[in-house]
Amino acid sequence: MIDMNTKYEKLIKILESEIPFKPEIGLILGSGLGDFAEKTKIIKTFATNELPDYPQSTVEGHKGYIHFAELNDKKLLIYQGRIHPYEGYSIAECVLPVFIAHRLGVKKIILTNAAGGLNHLQPADLMLITSMNTFNIKKELAQLIGLATTEMRQRFFDFPSAKINSIIQSAALKEQVLLKEGVYWYSSGPSYETPAEIRMTQKLGGDAVGMSTVHEAVYASALGMEVGAISCITNYAAGISPNKLNHQEVMETAELVKEKFEKLIKKIIELF
Ligand code: HPA
């Protein structure tokens, strides 16, 4: 079992001594969605490359900043950039943002990502995640969390939170943002899927496919946080459209949905 408290003791000590306030709400911004941070009142920013033992994101669109920010009197901890297993990092490293949030007192966390769409999902849709698969990472997560107590074991799959999801649905209604719903299917990457893999995913019940979020969601819920997650559909999954996928397309579509994404997140935070 990995002891995160020991592994990141130095990092937590630095943050604890320098943070401007104790954050209530955590927000991880996915590929191309980082600009939301600029819509808030940023009080203090840490560059992750200046924090000891913080893994560096190598993906375009992931800036590597941690902001302490305010919005409608709510105190936020915002991650502009995330770390993915496909970059070669362990699950313990990839859940570090969630661990930090937990240590600093965050009780609610919103995870966002870019994903490929299947079934009823199309590029530029926003999708509320109603469930996820954890096949590939369950064992690694269990080793990390240790599942030491019955309570932790019970919380292991208590995500997404029904309460948070109903707040997200109300926010979408109030802002008149069309929010589709579906199952997020984790794919380990590093490459996009093959058309055959997407046909299999469709049969297994996935509506959107992506390479992040699932480990963060499981870990956060095991630590007792309420978790909600939203995908920005940036492209048709492989084989659904004849075009070859690329990261540029993901970034361009994320730019297109920026406005409705920001409107939705602002409202969710207001309703929390
Ligand atoms: N597959 C996996 N990850 C992704 C995709 C995709 O089609 N789009 C954005 N992230």
mmCIF file with all atom_site columns, C-alpha atoms and ligand atoms in Angstrom, residues 31 114-117 184 187 191-193 198 209-211 232 234-238 245 250, ligand 1:
data_model
loop_
_atom_site.group_PDB
_atom_site.id
_atom_site.type_symbol
_atom_site.label_atom_id
_atom_site.label_alt_id
_atom_site.label_comp_id
_atom_site.label_asym_id
_atom_site.label_entity_id
_atom_site.label_seq_id
_atom_site.pdbx_PDB_ins_code
_atom_site.Cartn_x
_atom_site.Cartn_y
_atom_site.Cartn_z
_atom_site.occupancy
_atom_site.B_iso_or_equiv
_atom_site.pdbx_formal_charge
_atom_site.auth_seq_id
_atom_site.auth_comp_id
_atom_site.auth_asym_id
_atom_site.auth_atom_id
_atom_site.pdbx_PDB_model_num
ATOM   1  C CA . SER A 1 31  ? -8.149  19.274 -22.118 1.00 0.00 ? 31  SER A CA 1
ATOM   2  C CA . ALA A 1 114 ? -12.648 16.043 -23.161 1.00 0.00 ? 114 ALA A CA 1
ATOM   3  C CA . ALA A 1 115 ? -14.038 12.812 -24.594 1.00 0.00 ? 115 ALA A CA 1
ATOM   4  C CA . GLY A 1 116 ? -14.931 11.111 -27.859 1.00 0.00 ? 116 GLY A CA 1
ATOM   5  C CA . GLY A 1 117 ? -18.675 10.661 -28.487 1.00 0.00 ? 117 GLY A CA 1
ATOM   6  C CA . TYR A 1 184 ? -17.952 7.544  -19.559 1.00 0.00 ? 184 TYR A CA 1
ATOM   7  C CA . SER A 1 187 ? -9.562  3.856  -22.122 1.00 0.00 ? 187 SER A CA 1
ATOM   8  C CA . SER A 1 191 ? -3.324  6.409  -28.442 1.00 0.00 ? 191 SER A CA 1
ATOM   9  C CA . TYR A 1 192 ? -6.942  6.970  -29.415 1.00 0.00 ? 192 TYR A CA 1
ATOM   10 C CA . GLU A 1 193 ? -9.018  3.832  -29.796 1.00 0.00 ? 193 GLU A CA 1
ATOM   11 C CA . ILE A 1 198 ? -15.158 1.627  -30.089 1.00 0.00 ? 198 ILE A CA 1
ATOM   12 C CA . VAL A 1 209 ? -14.603 7.492  -24.257 1.00 0.00 ? 209 VAL A CA 1
ATOM   13 C CA . GLY A 1 210 ? -11.634 9.177  -22.617 1.00 0.00 ? 210 GLY A CA 1
ATOM   14 C CA . MET A 1 211 ? -8.338  8.626  -20.833 1.00 0.00 ? 211 MET A CA 1
ATOM   15 C CA . CYS A 1 232 ? -17.077 17.866 -23.214 1.00 0.00 ? 232 CYS A CA 1
ATOM   16 C CA . THR A 1 234 ? -14.794 17.021 -28.654 1.00 0.00 ? 234 THR A CA 1
ATOM   17 C CA . ASN A 1 235 ? -14.975 14.503 -31.482 1.00 0.00 ? 235 ASN A CA 1
ATOM   18 C CA . TYR A 1 236 ? -16.769 11.444 -32.757 1.00 0.00 ? 236 TYR A CA 1
ATOM   19 C CA . ALA A 1 237 ? -15.057 8.339  -31.369 1.00 0.00 ? 237 ALA A CA 1
ATOM   20 C CA . ALA A 1 238 ? -12.850 6.401  -33.804 1.00 0.00 ? 238 ALA A CA 1
ATOM   21 C CA . LEU A 1 245 ? -8.688  11.764 -34.805 1.00 0.00 ? 245 LEU A CA 1
ATOM   22 C CA . VAL A 1 250 ? -10.071 18.051 -29.441 1.00 0.00 ? 250 VAL A CA 1
HETATM 23 N N1 . HPA B 2 .   ? -10.757 8.944  -27.166 1.00 0.00 ? 1   HPA B N1 1
HETATM 24 C C1 . HPA B 2 .   ? -10.057 9.000  -26.018 1.00 0.00 ? 1   HPA B C1 1
HETATM 25 N N2 . HPA B 2 .   ? -9.805  10.148 -25.387 1.00 0.00 ? 1   HPA B N2 1
HETATM 26 C C2 . HPA B 2 .   ? -10.299 11.286 -25.930 1.00 0.00 ? 1   HPA B C2 1
HETATM 27 C C3 . HPA B 2 .   ? -11.038 11.289 -27.114 1.00 0.00 ? 1   HPA B C3 1
HETATM 28 C C4 . HPA B 2 .   ? -11.279 10.045 -27.771 1.00 0.00 ? 1   HPA B C4 1
HETATM 29 O O1 . HPA B 2 .   ? -11.929 9.963  -28.835 1.00 0.00 ? 1   HPA B O1 1
HETATM 30 N N3 . HPA B 2 .   ? -11.376 12.589 -27.379 1.00 0.00 ? 1   HPA B N3 1
HETATM 31 C C5 . HPA B 2 .   ? -10.853 13.328 -26.367 1.00 0.00 ? 1   HPA B C5 1
HETATM 32 N N4 . HPA B 2 .   ? -10.208 12.554 -25.480 1.00 0.00 ? 1   HPA B N4 1
#
